[in-house]
Coordinates of C-alpha atoms and ligand atoms in Angstrom, one line a residue:
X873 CA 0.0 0.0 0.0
X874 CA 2.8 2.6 1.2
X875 CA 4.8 1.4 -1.6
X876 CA 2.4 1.9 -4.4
X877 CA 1.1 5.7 -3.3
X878 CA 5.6 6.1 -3.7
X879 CA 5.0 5.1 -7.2
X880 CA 1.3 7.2 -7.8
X881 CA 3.4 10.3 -6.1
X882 CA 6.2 10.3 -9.0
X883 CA 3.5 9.5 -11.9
X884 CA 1.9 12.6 -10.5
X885 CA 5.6 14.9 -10.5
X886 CA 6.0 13.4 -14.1
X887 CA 2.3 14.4 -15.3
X888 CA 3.0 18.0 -14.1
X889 CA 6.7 17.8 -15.7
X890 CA 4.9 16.7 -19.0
X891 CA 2.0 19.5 -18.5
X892 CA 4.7 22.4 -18.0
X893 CA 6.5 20.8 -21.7
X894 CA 3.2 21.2 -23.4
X895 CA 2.8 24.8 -21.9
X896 CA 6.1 25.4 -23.7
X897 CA 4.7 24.7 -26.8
X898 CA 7.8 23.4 -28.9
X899 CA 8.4 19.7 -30.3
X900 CA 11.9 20.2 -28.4
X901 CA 10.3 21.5 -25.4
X902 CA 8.4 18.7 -25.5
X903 CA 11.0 16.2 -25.2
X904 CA 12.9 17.7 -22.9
X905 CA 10.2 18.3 -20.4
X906 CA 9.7 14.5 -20.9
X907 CA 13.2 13.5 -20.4
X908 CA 12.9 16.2 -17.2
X909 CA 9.7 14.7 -16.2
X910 CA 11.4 11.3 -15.8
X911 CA 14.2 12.2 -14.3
X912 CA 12.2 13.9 -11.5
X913 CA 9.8 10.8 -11.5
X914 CA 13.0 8.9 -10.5
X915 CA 14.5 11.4 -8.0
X916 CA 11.4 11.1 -6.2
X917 CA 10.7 7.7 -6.0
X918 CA 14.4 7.6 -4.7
X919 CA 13.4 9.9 -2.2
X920 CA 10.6 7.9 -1.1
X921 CA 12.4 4.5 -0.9
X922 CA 15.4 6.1 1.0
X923 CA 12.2 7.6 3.1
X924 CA 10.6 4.6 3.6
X925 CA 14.3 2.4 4.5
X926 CA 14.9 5.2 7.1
X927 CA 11.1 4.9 8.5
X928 CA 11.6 1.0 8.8
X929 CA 15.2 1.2 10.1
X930 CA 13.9 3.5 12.9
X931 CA 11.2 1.4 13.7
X932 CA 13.6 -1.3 14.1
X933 CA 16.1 0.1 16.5
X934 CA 13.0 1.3 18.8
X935 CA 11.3 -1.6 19.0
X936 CA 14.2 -4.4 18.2
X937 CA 13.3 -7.1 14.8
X938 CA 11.5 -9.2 17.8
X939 CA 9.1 -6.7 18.4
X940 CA 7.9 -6.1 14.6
X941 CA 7.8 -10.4 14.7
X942 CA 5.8 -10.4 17.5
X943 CA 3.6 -7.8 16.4
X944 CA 2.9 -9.7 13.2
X945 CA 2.4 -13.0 15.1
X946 CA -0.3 -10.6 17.1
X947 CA -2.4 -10.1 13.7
X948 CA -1.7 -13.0 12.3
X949 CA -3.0 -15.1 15.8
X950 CA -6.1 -12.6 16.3
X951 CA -6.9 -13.5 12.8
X952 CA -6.9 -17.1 13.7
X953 CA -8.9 -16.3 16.8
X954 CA -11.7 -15.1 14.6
X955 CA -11.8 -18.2 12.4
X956 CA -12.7 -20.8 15.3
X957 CA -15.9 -21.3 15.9
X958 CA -16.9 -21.8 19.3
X959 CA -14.1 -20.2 20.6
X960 CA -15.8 -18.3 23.2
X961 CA -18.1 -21.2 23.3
X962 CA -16.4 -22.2 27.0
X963 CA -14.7 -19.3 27.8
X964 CA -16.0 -16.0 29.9
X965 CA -18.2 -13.4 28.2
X966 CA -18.7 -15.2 25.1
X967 CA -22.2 -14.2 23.5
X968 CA -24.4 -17.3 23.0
X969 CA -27.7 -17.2 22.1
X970 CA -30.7 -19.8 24.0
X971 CA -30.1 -22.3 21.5
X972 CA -26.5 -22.1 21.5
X973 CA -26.5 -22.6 25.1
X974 CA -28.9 -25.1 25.3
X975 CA -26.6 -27.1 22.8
X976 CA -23.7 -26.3 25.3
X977 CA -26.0 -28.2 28.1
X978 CA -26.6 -31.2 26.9
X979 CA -23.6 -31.9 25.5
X980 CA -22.1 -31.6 28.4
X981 CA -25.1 -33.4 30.2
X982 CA -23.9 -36.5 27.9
X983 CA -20.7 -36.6 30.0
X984 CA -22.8 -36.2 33.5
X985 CA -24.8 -39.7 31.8
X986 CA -22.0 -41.8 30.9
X987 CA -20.2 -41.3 34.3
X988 CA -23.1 -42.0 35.9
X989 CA -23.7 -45.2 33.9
X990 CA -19.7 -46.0 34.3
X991 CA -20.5 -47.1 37.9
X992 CA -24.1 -48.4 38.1
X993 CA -22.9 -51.7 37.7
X994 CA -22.1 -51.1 41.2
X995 CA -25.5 -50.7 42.7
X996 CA -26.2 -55.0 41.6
X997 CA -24.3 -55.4 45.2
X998 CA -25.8 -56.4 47.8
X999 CA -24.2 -53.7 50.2
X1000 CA -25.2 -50.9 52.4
X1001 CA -26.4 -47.6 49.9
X1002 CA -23.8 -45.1 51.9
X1003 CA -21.0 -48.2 50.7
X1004 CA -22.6 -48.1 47.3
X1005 CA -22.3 -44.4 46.7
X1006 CA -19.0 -43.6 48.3
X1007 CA -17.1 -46.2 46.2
X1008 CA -19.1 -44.7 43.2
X1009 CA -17.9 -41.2 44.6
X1010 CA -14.2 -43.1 44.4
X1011 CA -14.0 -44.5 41.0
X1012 CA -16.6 -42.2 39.0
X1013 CA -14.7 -41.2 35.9
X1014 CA -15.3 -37.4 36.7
X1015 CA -17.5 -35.8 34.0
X1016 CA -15.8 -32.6 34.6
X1017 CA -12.2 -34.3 33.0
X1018 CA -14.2 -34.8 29.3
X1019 CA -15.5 -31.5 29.3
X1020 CA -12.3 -29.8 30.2
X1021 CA -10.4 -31.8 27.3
X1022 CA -12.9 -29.6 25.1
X1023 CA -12.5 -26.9 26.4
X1024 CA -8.7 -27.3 26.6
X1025 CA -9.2 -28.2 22.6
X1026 CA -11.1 -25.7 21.9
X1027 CA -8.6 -22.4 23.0
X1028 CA -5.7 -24.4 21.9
X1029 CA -6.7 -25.3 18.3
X1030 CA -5.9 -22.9 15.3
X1031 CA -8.1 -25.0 13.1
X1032 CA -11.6 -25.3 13.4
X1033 CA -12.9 -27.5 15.8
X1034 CA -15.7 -30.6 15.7
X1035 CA -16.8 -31.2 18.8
X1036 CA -15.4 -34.6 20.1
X1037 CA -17.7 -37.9 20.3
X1038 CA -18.3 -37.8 24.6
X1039 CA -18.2 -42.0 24.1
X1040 CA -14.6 -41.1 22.5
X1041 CA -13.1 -39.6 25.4
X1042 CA -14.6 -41.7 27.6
X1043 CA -12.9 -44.7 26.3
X1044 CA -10.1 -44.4 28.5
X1045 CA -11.8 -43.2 31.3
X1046 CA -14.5 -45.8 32.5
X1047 CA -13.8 -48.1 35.8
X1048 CA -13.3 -51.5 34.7
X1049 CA -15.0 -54.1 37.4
X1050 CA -13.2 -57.7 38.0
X1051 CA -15.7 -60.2 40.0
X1052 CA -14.9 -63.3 41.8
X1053 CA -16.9 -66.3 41.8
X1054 CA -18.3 -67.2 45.3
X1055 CA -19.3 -71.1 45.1
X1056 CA -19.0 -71.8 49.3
X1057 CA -22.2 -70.4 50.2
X1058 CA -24.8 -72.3 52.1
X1059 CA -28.3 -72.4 52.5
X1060 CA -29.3 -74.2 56.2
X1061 CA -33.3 -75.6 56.1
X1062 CA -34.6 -76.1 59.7
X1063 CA -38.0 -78.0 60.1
X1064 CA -39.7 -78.8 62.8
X1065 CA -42.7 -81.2 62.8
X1066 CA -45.1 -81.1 65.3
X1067 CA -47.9 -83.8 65.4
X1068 CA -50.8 -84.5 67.6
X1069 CA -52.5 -87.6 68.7
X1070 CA -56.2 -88.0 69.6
X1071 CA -56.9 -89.7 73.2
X1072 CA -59.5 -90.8 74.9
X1073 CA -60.4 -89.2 78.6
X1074 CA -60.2 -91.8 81.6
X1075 CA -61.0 -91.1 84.7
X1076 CA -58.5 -91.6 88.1
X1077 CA -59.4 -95.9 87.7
X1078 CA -58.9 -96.0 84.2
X1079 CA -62.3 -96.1 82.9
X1080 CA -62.8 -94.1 79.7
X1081 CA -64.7 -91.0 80.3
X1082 CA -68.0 -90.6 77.8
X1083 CA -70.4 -87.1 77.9
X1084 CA -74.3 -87.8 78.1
X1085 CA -74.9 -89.5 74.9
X1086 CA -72.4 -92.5 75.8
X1087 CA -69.9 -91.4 73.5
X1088 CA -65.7 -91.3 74.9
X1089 CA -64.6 -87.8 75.5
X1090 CA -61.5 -87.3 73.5
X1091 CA -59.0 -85.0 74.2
X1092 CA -54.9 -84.1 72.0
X1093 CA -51.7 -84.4 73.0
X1094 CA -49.0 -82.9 71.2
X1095 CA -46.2 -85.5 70.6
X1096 CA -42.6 -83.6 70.7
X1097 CA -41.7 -82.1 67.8
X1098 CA -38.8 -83.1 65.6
X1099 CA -36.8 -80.8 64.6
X1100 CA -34.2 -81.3 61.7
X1101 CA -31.6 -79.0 59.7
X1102 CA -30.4 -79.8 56.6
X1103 CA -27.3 -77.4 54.6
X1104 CA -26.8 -77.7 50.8
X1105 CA -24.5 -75.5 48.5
X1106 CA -26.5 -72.6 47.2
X1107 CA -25.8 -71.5 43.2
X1108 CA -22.6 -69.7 42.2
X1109 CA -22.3 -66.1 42.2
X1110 CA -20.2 -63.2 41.2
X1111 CA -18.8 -60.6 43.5
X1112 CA -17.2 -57.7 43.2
X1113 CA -13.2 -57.6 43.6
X1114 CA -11.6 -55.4 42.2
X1115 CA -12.4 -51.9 40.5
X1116 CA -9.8 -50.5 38.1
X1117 CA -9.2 -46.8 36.8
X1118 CA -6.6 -46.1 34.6
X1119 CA -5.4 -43.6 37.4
X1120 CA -5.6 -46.3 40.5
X1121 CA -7.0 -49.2 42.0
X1122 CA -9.6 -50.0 44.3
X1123 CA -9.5 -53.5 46.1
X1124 CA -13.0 -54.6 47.5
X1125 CA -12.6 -56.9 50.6
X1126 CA -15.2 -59.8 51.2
X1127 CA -16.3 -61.4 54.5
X1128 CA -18.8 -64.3 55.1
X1129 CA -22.3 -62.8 56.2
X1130 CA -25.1 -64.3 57.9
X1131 CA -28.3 -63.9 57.0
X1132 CA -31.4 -63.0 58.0
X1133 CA -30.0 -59.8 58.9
X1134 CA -27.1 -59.7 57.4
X1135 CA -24.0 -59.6 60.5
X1136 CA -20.4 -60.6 60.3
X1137 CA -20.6 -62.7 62.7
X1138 CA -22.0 -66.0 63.0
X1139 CA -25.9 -66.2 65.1
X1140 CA -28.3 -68.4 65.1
X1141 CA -31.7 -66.1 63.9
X1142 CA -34.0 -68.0 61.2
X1143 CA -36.5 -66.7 58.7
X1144 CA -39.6 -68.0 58.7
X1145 CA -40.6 -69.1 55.2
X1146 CA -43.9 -71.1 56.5
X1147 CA -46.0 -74.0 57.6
X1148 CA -48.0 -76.4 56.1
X1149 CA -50.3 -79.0 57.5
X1150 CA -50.9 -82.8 56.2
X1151 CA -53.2 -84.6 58.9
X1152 CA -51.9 -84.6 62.3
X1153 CA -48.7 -83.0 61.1
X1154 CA -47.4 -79.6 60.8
X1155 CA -44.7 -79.0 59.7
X1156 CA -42.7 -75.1 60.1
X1157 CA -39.7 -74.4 57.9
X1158 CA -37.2 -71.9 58.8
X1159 CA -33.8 -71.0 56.2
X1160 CA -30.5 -69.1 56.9
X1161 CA -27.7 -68.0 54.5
X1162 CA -23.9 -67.8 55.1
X1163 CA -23.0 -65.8 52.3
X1164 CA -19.6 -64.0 50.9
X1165 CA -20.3 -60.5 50.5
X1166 CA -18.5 -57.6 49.6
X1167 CA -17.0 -56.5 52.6
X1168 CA -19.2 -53.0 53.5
X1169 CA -17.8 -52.2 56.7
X1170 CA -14.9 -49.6 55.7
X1171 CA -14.6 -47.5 52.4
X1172 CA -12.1 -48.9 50.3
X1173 CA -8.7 -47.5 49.5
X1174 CA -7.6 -46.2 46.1
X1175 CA -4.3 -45.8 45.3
X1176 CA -4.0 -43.1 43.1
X1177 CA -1.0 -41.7 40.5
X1178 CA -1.9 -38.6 39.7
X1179 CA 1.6 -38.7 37.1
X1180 CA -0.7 -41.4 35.3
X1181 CA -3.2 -39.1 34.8
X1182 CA -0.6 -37.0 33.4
X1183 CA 0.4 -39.0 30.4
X1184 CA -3.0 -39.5 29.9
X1185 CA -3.7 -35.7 29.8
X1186 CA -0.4 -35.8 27.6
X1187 CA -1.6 -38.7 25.5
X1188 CA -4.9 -36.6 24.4
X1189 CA -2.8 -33.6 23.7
X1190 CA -2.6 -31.2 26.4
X1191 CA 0.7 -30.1 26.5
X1192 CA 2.7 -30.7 29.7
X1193 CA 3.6 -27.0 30.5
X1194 CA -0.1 -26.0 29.8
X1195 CA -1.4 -28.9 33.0
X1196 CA -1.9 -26.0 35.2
X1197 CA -3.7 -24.3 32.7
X1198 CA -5.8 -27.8 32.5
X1199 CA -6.5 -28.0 36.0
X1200 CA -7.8 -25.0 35.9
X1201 CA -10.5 -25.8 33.4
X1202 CA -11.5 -28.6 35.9
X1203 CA -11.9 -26.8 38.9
X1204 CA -13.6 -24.5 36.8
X1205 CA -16.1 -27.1 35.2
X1206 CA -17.0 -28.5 38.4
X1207 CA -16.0 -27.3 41.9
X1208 CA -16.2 -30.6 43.4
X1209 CA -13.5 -32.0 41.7
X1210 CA -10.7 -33.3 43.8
X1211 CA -8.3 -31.5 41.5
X1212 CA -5.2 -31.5 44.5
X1213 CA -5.4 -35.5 44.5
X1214 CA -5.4 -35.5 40.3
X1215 CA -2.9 -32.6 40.1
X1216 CA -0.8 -34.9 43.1
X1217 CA -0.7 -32.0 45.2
X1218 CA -2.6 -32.9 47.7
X1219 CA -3.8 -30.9 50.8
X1220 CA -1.6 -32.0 53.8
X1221 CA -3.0 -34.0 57.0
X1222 CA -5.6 -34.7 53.8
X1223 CA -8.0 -37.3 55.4
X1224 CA -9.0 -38.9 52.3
X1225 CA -6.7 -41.7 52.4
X1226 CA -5.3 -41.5 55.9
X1227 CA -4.8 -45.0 57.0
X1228 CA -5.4 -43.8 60.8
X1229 CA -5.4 -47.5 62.7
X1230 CA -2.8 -49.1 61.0
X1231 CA -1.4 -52.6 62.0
X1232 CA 1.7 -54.0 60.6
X1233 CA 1.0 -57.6 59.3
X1234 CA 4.3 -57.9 57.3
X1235 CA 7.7 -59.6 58.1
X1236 CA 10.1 -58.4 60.7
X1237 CA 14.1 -59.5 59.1
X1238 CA 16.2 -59.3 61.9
X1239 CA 14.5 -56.9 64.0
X1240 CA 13.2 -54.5 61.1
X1241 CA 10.6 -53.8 59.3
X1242 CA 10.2 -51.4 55.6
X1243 CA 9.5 -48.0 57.5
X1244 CA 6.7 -46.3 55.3
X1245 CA 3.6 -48.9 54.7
X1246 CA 3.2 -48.9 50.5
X1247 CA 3.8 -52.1 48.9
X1248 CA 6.7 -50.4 46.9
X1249 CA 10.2 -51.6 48.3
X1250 CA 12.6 -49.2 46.4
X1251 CA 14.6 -46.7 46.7
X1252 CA 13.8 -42.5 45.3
X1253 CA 17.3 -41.0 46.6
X1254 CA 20.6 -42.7 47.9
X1255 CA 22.3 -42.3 51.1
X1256 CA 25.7 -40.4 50.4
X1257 CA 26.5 -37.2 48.1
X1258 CA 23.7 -35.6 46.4
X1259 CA 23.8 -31.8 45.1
X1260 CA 27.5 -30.9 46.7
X1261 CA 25.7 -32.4 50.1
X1262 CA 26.0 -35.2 51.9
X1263 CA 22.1 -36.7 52.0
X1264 CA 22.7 -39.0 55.3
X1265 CA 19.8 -40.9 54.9
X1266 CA 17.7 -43.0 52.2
X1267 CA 14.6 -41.3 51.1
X1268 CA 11.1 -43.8 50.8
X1269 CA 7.8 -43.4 49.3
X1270 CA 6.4 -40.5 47.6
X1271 CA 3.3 -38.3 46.3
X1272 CA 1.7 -41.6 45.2
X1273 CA 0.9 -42.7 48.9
X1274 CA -0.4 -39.2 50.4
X1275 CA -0.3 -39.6 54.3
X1276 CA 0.9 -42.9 54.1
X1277 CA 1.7 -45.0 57.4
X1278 CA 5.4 -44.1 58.7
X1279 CA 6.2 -47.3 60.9
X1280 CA 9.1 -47.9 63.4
X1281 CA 11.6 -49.9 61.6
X1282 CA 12.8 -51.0 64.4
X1283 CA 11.8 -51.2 68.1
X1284 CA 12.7 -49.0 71.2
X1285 CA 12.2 -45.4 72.6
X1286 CA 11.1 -42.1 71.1
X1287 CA 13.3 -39.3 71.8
X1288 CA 11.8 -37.2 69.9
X1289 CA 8.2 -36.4 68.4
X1290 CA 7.7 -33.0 67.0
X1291 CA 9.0 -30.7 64.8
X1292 CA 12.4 -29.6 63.9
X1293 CA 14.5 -27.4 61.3
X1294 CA 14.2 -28.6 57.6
X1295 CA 13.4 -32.2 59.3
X1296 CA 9.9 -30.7 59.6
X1297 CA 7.6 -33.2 61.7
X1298 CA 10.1 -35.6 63.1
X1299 CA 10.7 -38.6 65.0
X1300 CA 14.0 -39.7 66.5
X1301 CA 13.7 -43.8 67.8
X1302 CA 16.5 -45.0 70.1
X1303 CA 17.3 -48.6 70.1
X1304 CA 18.4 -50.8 72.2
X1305 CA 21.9 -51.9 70.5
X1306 CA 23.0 -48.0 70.3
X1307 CA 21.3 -47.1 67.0
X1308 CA 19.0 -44.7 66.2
X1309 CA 16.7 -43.7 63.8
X1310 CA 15.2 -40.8 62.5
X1311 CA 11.9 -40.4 60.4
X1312 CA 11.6 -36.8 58.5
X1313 CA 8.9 -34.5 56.7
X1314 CA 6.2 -36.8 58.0
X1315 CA 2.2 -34.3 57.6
X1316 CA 1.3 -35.8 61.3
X1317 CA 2.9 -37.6 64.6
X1318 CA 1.0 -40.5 66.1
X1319 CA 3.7 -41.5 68.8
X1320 CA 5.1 -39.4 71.9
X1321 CA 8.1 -38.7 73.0
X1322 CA 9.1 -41.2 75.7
X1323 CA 6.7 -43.5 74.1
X1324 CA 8.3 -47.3 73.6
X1325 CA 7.3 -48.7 69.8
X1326 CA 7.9 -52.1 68.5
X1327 CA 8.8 -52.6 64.8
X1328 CA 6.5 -52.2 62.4
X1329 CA 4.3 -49.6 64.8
X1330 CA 3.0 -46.5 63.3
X1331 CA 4.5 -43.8 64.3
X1332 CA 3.1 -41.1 62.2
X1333 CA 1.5 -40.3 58.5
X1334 CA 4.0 -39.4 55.1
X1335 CA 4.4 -35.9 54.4
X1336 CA 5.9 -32.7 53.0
X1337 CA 7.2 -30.9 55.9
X1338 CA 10.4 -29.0 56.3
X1339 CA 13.1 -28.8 53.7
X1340 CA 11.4 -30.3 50.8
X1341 CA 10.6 -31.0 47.2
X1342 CA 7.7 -33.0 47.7
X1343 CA 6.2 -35.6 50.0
X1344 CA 8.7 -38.8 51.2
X1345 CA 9.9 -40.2 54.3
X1346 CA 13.9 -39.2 54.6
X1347 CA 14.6 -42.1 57.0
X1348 CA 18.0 -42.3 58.7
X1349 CA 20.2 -44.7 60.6
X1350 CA 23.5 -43.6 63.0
X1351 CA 24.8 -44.4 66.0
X1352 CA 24.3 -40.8 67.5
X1353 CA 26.7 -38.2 69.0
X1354 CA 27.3 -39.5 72.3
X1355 CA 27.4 -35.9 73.7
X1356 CA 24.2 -35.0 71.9
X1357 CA 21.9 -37.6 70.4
X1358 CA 19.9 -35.2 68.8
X1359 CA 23.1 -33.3 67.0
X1360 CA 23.5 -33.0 62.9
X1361 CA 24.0 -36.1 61.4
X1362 CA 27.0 -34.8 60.3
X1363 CA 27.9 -35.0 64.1
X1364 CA 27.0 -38.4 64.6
X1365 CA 29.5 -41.2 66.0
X1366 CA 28.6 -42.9 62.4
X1367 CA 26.0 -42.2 59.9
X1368 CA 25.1 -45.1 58.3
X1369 CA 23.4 -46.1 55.1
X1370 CA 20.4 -47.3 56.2
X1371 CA 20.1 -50.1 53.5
X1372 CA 22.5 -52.1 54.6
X1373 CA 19.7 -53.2 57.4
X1374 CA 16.6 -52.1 55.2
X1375 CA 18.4 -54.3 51.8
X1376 CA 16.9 -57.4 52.6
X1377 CA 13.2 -56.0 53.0
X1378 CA 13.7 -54.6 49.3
X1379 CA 11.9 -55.4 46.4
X1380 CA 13.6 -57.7 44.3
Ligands
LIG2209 ZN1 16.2 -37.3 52.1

């Protein structure tokens, strides 16, 4: 544009040239105003491209080449902005109209029904309704992580967008249920038979007794009933086990029930199913149950790995440095949403999975015991130099098991339960032999000091406090500054690394 009003300017200076040549009104004149006329026309498009360089050059050295790029990239991505569709759809202040927004509702409402039908598999168990809908609560695949994806896809696509297939996304969501087959339950039958016999009335000699028309007066008399119970294997029958999601999995305990009324343990109530008569004879039949059950009495625990719902936000194409942006959109999309446990950063002394009456059922090796309760056995950080440091312990565990049992790993005294420097919540356990052991960044205590633990006791819950990157048990093992057992470990008579007593408790 700029450029071709340069070129218009010097056709107009080389009109007038050629006007003032025919003003002259000689042939010779003539041609040298023409030759006149385009030598101006060139001087002054000259002029204007040394103008125009200058204008540019200027430009440049205020704003720097980046700046002109990023302006462009400005127009060029507001353009792009325009040509979605929808692209306010999810976001604040964008103008739909009714229609529009009923649309909006009801796709999302096919997200609310899938979830829901996700779980009601669980509601064929015979369990109490409060169990039902907690572990529903625990393994609904969250409607709200769907309709996020969409709207993540939807301000992150420069091309225009079809609305995803709600089935589609859900593929990788949905719980998975394994059952086991219960074929040990037994139905009990009690009868009890009761007849009667028809006798005649005597008197105190023996004579038989008759009323005024000479006939005997009879009279019954109940024989003693007999009772009988009988047992035989009731049908097979499926249970649930196990319920997977792709971010964690829920064991479901089972325990024998007895039934009528349903109690753990065993009694000796019936159910009446009825009576029936045939002559003299009736008969009363009674049934119980002993049936395995899902086990009702606790809420199950979930492990949960919020990095695997990670790479699965990954794997549907959010990109890893826009997560936050993506957790976000789900706290956003539904309020409920336990985003700290799906973003791993959960809240600390969280009760959600706190394992509060913990009892150790695993093997003791020479006096000690794994110190943080997770069925993973390795190792996250080495004892000896780490970052220009010495780290003078080993540390265990990590954001998968929030609040996760921290047990004595050995037994003997606490000389310490509270908190203290970058240890955060700490406990210091002496032992018998002269060692002692130290348990770091733990989110709550359960043990006091002066308190005396045996191995495998729990002494508090995994944390994040103190000096730290995130939540683990730092466990350490010394024999302790004889002066002060509560000194540095850098202090210490000997600092040990503790794996040369946890090494045989390690995973394989
Ligand atoms: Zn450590």
């Amino acid at each position: 544009m700029v450029i071709s009003s340069a070129q218009e300017m010097g056709q107009q200076a080389a009109e007038q040239a050629a006007n003032f040549g025919r003003k002259a009104g000689s042939k010779l004149a003539r041609k040298a105003a023409g030759r006149m006329a385009k030598s101006i026309k060139k001087l002054v498009v000259t002029l204007i491209k040394k103008f125009l360089i200058a204008a540019v050059k200027f430009v440049v050295a205020i704003v720097g080449a980046e700046g002109i790029v990023f302006f462009l990239a400005l127009l060029i991505f507001s353009a792009i902005l325009m040509a979605i569709p929808f692209a306010d759809w999810f976001l604040k202040g964008g103008e739909r109209t009714q229609a529009e927004e009923t649309a909006d509702r009801q796709y999302e409402q096919q997200f609310r029904d899938l979830s829901a039908e996700s779980v009601a598999a669980i509601d064929n168990e015979e369990a109490s309704e409060t169990w039902k809908a907690t572990l529903k609560n625990i393994v609904i695949p969250s409607w709200a992580i769907p309709v996020s994806l969409v709207r993540y896809q939807i301000s992150h696509s420069d091309e225009k967008i079809t609305l995803p297939d709600p089935k589609e996304i859900f593929a990788n969501l949905e719980p998975t249920f394994t059952y086991m087959t219960v074929t040990d339950d037994i139905e009990y039958t009690k009868t009890i038979t009761s007849c009667y016999r028809v006798v005649q009335v005597r008197d105190s000699r023996g004579n038989v007794v008759k009323d005024s028309n000479g006939n005997p007066i009879t009279t019954t008399v109940d024989d003693p009933p007999v009772k009988s119970v009988t047992s035989s294997k009731m049908p097979s029958r499926k249970i649930l086990s196990k319920v997977e999601i792709p971010f964690g999995t829920t064991e479901i305990p089972s325990a024998k029930r007895y039934y009528p009324g349903g109690s753990y343990e065993p009694n000796d109530e019936w159910q009446l199913m009825g009576t029936s008569s045939v002559g003299r004879c009736t008969t009363t039949t009674y049934k119980r149950w002993e049936k395995t059950m899902v086990d009702d009495r606790g809420i199950p625990e979930t492990g949960f790995d919020a990095e695997k719902f990670k790479e699965f936000l990954v794997s549907k194409g959010v990109k890893e440095q826009n997560l936050d942006e993506f957790f976000e959109y789900l706290k956003a999309a539904d309020p409920d949403f336990p985003v700290e446990l799906y973003a791993g950063e959960y809240q600390e002394g969280d009760s959600l999975y706190t394992n509060a009456d913990y009892t150790y059922t695993g093997e003791i090796i020479d006096g000690w015991v794994w110190p943080i309760a997770i069925d993973y056995r390795g190792i996250n950080s080495s004892f000896g130099p780490r970052w220009g440091k010495f780290h003078y312990g080993v540390d265990l565990g990590g954001r998968r098991w929030p609040n996760a049992p921290i047990l004595a790993a050995k037994a003997g005294l606490v000389i310490w339960a509270g908190a203290r420097g970058t240890y955060g919540n700490l406990v210091v356990i002496a032992h018998e032999d002269g060692l002692q052991t130290r348990y770091a960044h733990m989110s709550a205590i359960t043990v006091k000091e002066g308190e005396q633990v045996k191995a495998g006791q729990q002494i508090g819950k995994q944390g994040s406090t103190g000096h730290v990157t995130g939540p683990h048990l730092h466990f350490e093992v010394a024999i302790p500054n004889k002066k002060n057992p509560m000194a540095p470990m850098s202090q210490a008579e000997k600092a040990f690394d503790p794996m040369i007593f946890l090494g045989p408790l390690q995973d394989k």
